[in-house]
Tab-separated table of C-alpha atoms and ligand atoms in Angstrom:
chain	number	residue	atom	x	y	z
A	1	MET	CA	140.892	187.951	105.984
A	2	GLN	CA	139.324	186.360	102.918
A	3	THR	CA	140.116	182.738	102.302
A	4	GLY	CA	137.113	181.644	100.230
A	5	ILE	CA	136.813	181.076	96.497
A	6	PHE	CA	134.449	183.043	94.260
A	7	ILE	CA	133.528	181.508	90.885
A	8	SER	CA	131.005	182.963	88.436
A	9	PHE	CA	129.345	181.233	85.485
A	10	GLU	CA	128.444	183.154	82.355
A	11	GLY	CA	127.048	182.671	78.886
A	12	ILE	CA	124.201	183.756	76.646
A	13	ASP	CA	120.742	182.312	77.283
A	14	GLY	CA	120.672	178.757	75.939
A	15	ALA	CA	124.388	178.113	76.538
A	16	GLY	CA	123.499	175.455	79.148
A	17	LYS	CA	125.516	176.792	82.073
A	18	SER	CA	122.982	175.991	84.803
A	19	SER	CA	123.196	172.219	84.223
A	20	HIS	CA	126.973	172.279	84.688
A	21	LEU	CA	126.902	174.419	87.802
A	22	GLN	CA	125.499	171.410	89.641
A	23	ALA	CA	128.444	169.209	88.553
A	24	VAL	CA	130.886	171.819	89.843
A	25	ALA	CA	129.014	172.007	93.148
A	26	ASP	CA	129.161	168.212	93.490
A	27	ALA	CA	132.916	168.206	92.788
A	28	PHE	CA	133.600	170.795	95.504
A	29	ARG	CA	131.347	168.971	97.969
A	30	LEU	CA	133.288	165.762	97.313
A	31	GLN	CA	136.371	167.627	98.490
A	32	GLY	CA	134.596	168.559	101.703
A	33	LYS	CA	134.124	172.221	100.868
A	34	THR	CA	131.240	174.272	102.209
A	35	LEU	CA	129.390	175.818	99.301
A	36	VAL	CA	127.090	178.702	98.620
A	37	GLN	CA	125.208	178.263	95.339
A	38	THR	CA	123.622	181.494	94.277
A	39	ARG	CA	122.613	183.582	91.273
A	40	GLU	CA	122.264	187.086	89.851
A	41	PRO	CA	120.175	189.041	89.677
A	42	GLY	CA	119.081	187.521	92.979
A	43	GLY	CA	120.517	185.603	95.902
A	44	THR	CA	118.826	187.629	98.686
A	45	ALA	CA	115.162	188.390	99.393
A	46	LEU	CA	115.572	191.965	98.149
A	47	ALA	CA	117.645	191.017	95.102
A	48	GLU	CA	115.119	188.330	94.104
A	49	LYS	CA	112.388	191.020	94.116
A	50	LEU	CA	114.577	193.201	91.899
A	51	ARG	CA	115.150	190.192	89.605
A	52	GLU	CA	111.408	189.869	89.059
A	53	LEU	CA	111.242	193.517	88.000
A	54	VAL	CA	114.289	193.345	85.737
A	55	LEU	CA	113.132	190.164	83.988
A	56	HIS	CA	109.487	191.110	83.523
A	57	ASP	CA	108.801	194.871	83.715
A	58	ALA	CA	109.496	197.367	80.939
A	59	MET	CA	112.058	200.021	81.901
A	60	ASP	CA	114.710	202.218	80.363
A	61	PRO	CA	118.336	201.001	80.089
A	62	LEU	CA	119.668	203.181	82.930
A	63	CYS	CA	116.939	201.926	85.240
A	64	GLU	CA	117.781	198.345	84.234
A	65	ALA	CA	121.493	198.889	84.930
A	66	LEU	CA	120.792	200.518	88.304
A	67	LEU	CA	118.509	197.692	89.369
A	68	VAL	CA	120.978	194.911	88.512
A	69	PHE	CA	123.718	196.751	90.402
A	70	ALA	CA	121.381	197.444	93.346
A	71	ALA	CA	120.618	193.722	93.479
A	72	ARG	CA	124.369	192.969	93.273
A	73	ARG	CA	125.189	195.328	96.140
A	74	ASP	CA	122.710	193.597	98.443
A	75	HIS	CA	123.901	190.167	97.294
A	76	LEU	CA	127.547	191.035	97.934
A	77	GLN	CA	126.877	192.457	101.368
A	78	GLN	CA	124.434	189.855	102.616
A	79	VAL	CA	125.727	186.664	101.029
A	80	ILE	CA	128.947	186.740	98.992
A	81	GLU	CA	131.318	188.690	101.265
A	82	PRO	CA	130.260	186.898	104.476
A	83	ALA	CA	130.665	183.491	102.778
A	84	LEU	CA	134.127	184.390	101.450
A	85	ALA	CA	135.116	185.674	104.885
A	86	ARG	CA	134.103	182.281	106.313
A	87	GLY	CA	136.380	180.597	103.749
A	88	GLU	CA	133.544	179.052	101.728
A	89	VAL	CA	133.215	178.434	98.003
A	90	VAL	CA	130.721	180.750	96.302
A	91	LEU	CA	129.325	179.527	92.966
A	92	CYS	CA	127.402	182.326	91.341
A	93	ASP	CA	125.213	181.876	88.261
A	94	ARG	CA	126.128	185.169	86.506
A	95	PHE	CA	127.812	188.264	87.939
A	96	THR	CA	128.999	191.632	86.570
A	97	ASP	CA	130.231	190.273	83.243
A	98	ALA	CA	126.538	189.641	82.486
A	99	THR	CA	125.825	193.337	83.018
A	100	PHE	CA	128.566	194.324	80.582
A	101	ALA	CA	127.258	191.710	78.132
A	102	TYR	CA	123.477	192.266	78.388
A	103	GLN	CA	123.106	195.932	79.403
A	104	GLY	CA	126.349	197.048	77.708
A	105	GLY	CA	126.424	194.815	74.627
A	106	GLY	CA	122.800	193.808	74.153
A	107	ARG	CA	121.131	197.088	75.115
A	108	GLY	CA	124.030	199.283	73.998
A	109	PHE	CA	124.208	201.037	77.360
A	110	ASP	CA	127.229	203.254	78.167
A	111	LEU	CA	130.147	201.037	79.263
A	112	GLN	CA	131.781	203.848	81.211
A	113	VAL	CA	128.687	204.256	83.365
A	114	LEU	CA	128.695	200.500	83.961
A	115	SER	CA	132.379	200.674	84.961
A	116	GLN	CA	131.589	203.473	87.387
A	117	LEU	CA	128.760	201.480	88.941
A	118	GLU	CA	131.038	198.444	89.131
A	119	GLN	CA	133.598	200.531	91.058
A	120	TRP	CA	131.011	201.734	93.564
A	121	VAL	CA	129.224	198.466	94.088
A	122	GLN	CA	132.205	196.109	94.208
A	123	ALA	CA	134.681	198.278	96.139
A	124	LEU	CA	136.234	196.522	99.131
A	125	PRO	CA	137.238	198.406	102.306
A	126	ASP	CA	140.916	198.173	101.284
A	127	GLY	CA	140.173	199.813	97.922
A	128	ARG	CA	140.382	196.650	95.802
A	129	LEU	CA	137.519	195.656	93.541
A	130	ARG	CA	135.665	192.431	94.291
A	131	GLN	CA	135.778	190.201	91.213
A	132	PRO	CA	135.373	186.452	90.842
A	133	ASP	CA	138.585	184.424	91.242
A	134	LEU	CA	137.494	182.576	88.121
A	135	THR	CA	134.747	183.114	85.559
A	136	VAL	CA	133.633	180.068	83.607
A	137	TRP	CA	132.318	181.340	80.282
A	138	PHE	CA	130.134	178.961	78.277
A	139	GLU	CA	130.912	180.097	74.784
A	140	ILE	CA	128.373	179.129	72.154
A	141	ASN	CA	127.285	180.253	68.711
A	142	PRO	CA	124.175	182.444	69.249
A	143	ALA	CA	122.347	180.530	66.475
A	144	VAL	CA	122.823	177.225	68.325
A	145	ALA	CA	121.756	178.794	71.624
A	146	ALA	CA	118.634	180.208	69.949
A	147	GLN	CA	117.625	176.725	68.763
A	148	ARG	CA	117.991	175.357	72.290
A	149	LEU	CA	115.971	178.221	73.752
A	150	ALA	CA	113.162	177.820	71.234
A	151	ALA	CA	112.414	174.428	72.784
A	152	ALA	CA	112.303	175.830	76.326
A	153	ARG	CA	109.822	177.649	78.610
A	154	VAL	CA	108.018	180.986	78.377
A	155	PRO	CA	110.699	183.587	77.594
A	156	ASP	CA	111.527	186.556	79.872
A	157	ARG	CA	112.503	190.082	78.669
A	158	PHE	CA	115.948	188.857	77.632
A	159	GLU	CA	115.153	185.411	76.290
A	160	SER	CA	112.552	186.937	73.968
A	161	GLN	CA	115.155	189.132	72.243
A	162	PRO	CA	116.114	188.416	68.622
A	163	GLN	CA	119.311	186.582	67.710
A	164	THR	CA	121.003	189.883	66.797
A	165	PHE	CA	120.726	190.904	70.471
A	166	PHE	CA	122.536	187.718	71.526
A	167	GLN	CA	125.214	188.291	68.924
A	168	LEU	CA	125.930	191.636	70.648
A	169	VAL	CA	125.818	190.016	74.089
A	170	HIS	CA	128.260	187.376	72.853
A	171	GLU	CA	130.654	190.009	71.482
A	172	ALA	CA	130.575	191.917	74.761
A	173	TYR	CA	131.436	188.741	76.701
A	174	GLU	CA	134.262	188.185	74.238
A	175	ALA	CA	135.606	191.698	74.886
A	176	ARG	CA	135.495	191.161	78.662
A	177	ALA	CA	137.184	187.765	78.328
A	178	ARG	CA	139.946	189.285	76.217
A	179	ALA	CA	140.476	192.234	78.573
A	180	GLU	CA	140.700	189.991	81.652
A	181	ALA	CA	141.984	186.775	80.102
A	182	GLN	CA	143.582	185.477	83.313
A	183	ARG	CA	140.196	185.461	85.087
A	184	PHE	CA	138.273	183.663	82.337
A	185	ALA	CA	138.038	179.930	81.569
A	186	ARG	CA	136.487	179.657	78.121
A	187	ILE	CA	134.426	176.526	77.573
A	188	ALA	CA	133.226	175.449	74.115
A	189	ALA	CA	129.575	174.912	75.040
A	190	ASP	CA	128.235	173.574	71.743
A	191	ALA	CA	130.046	170.260	72.383
A	192	PRO	CA	128.056	167.274	73.760
A	193	MET	CA	127.006	167.730	77.377
A	194	GLU	CA	129.459	165.215	78.883
A	195	ALA	CA	132.389	166.806	77.037
A	196	VAL	CA	131.354	170.235	78.309
A	197	ARG	CA	131.078	168.930	81.875
A	198	GLN	CA	134.576	167.442	81.668
A	199	ALA	CA	135.993	170.633	80.164
A	200	VAL	CA	134.559	172.678	83.030
A	201	LEU	CA	136.034	170.381	85.685
A	202	ASN	CA	139.388	170.359	83.865
A	203	ALA	CA	139.415	174.147	83.765
A	204	LEU	CA	138.763	174.307	87.507
A	205	SER	CA	141.616	171.877	88.178
A	206	ALA	CA	143.943	173.761	85.852
A	207	SER	CA	143.183	176.964	87.736
A	208	GLY	CA	144.181	175.250	90.980
A	209	LEU	CA	140.805	175.939	92.587
A	210	LEU	CA	139.671	172.301	92.486
A	211	GLN	CA	141.963	169.377	93.286
A	212	ALA	CA	142.499	167.164	90.247
A	213	GLU	CA	141.037	163.944	91.728
A	214	ALA	CA	137.534	165.480	91.802
A	215	THR	CA	137.465	165.528	88.017
B	1	LIG	P1	119.391	183.271	83.702
B	1	LIG	O1	120.658	183.433	84.473
B	1	LIG	O2	119.515	182.783	82.311
B	1	LIG	O3	118.442	182.399	84.600
B	1	LIG	P2	117.375	181.333	84.099
B	1	LIG	O4	118.221	180.169	83.713
B	1	LIG	O5	116.544	181.151	85.327
B	1	LIG	O6	116.638	181.972	82.961
B	1	LIG	O7	118.504	184.618	83.645
B	1	LIG	C1	118.915	185.826	84.043
B	1	LIG	C2	118.717	186.821	82.928
B	1	LIG	O8	119.115	188.092	83.418
B	1	LIG	C3	119.556	186.517	81.706
B	1	LIG	O9	118.768	186.659	80.540
B	1	LIG	C4	120.607	187.601	81.706
B	1	LIG	C5	119.979	188.713	82.504
B	1	LIG	N1	120.966	189.527	83.264
B	1	LIG	C6	121.214	190.814	82.853
B	1	LIG	O10	120.624	191.293	81.881
B	1	LIG	N2	122.108	191.575	83.548
B	1	LIG	C7	122.774	191.100	84.639
B	1	LIG	O11	123.602	191.821	85.243
B	1	LIG	C8	122.516	189.755	85.040
B	1	LIG	C9	123.220	189.193	86.240
B	1	LIG	C10	121.603	188.992	84.323
């Protein structure tokens, strides 16, 4: 029986989600929870190899979609499902919403094929679909995110895309958030960092997943 909590963190490159993931982890730890902090693509030895390919090697959109879902399948089986079965909290830096946003929105890949892959990869033995209990979406204007990214590191295959790509990614996140509004906590990520951090912790308390005193 699953008793754990599964939370994913999403946003376009430059939205700043990774910095806030740490604050969420600290808040859960303060409440004595056992945590698994992980990411996609990645989170297992095999999935990390696939991540390298997806982020750095040229490939066609179907190949890209298959690789991110292959990585996800391994990650679910090796890490996420066992942790949830042990009653732990899984904090995952990106999950399937990123595939709908980047491969679906950004690359324009067929959403129905992505939905089919989602059904296969995330099916549970009882027929339900594994989805995060909550998805924290760092919502930011793509122009602001682009400015932040310009100051950062050597870009990968996604970070090097033009702003128009991120506009499409943003719109696809928006569509997912609208379709599954009860699962999404929308965070205005162009606010100052401390305000964003507080908004994330408030959203987790409001969802009932984190006790209020941790915020
Ligand atoms: P990101 O999560 O931003 O990590 P880092 O902070 O180390 O750069 O990088 C992962 C990239 O992979 C990001 O640009 C989005 C992309 N991605 C997809 O295209 N599809 C997916 O399904 C996932 C999970 C990520």
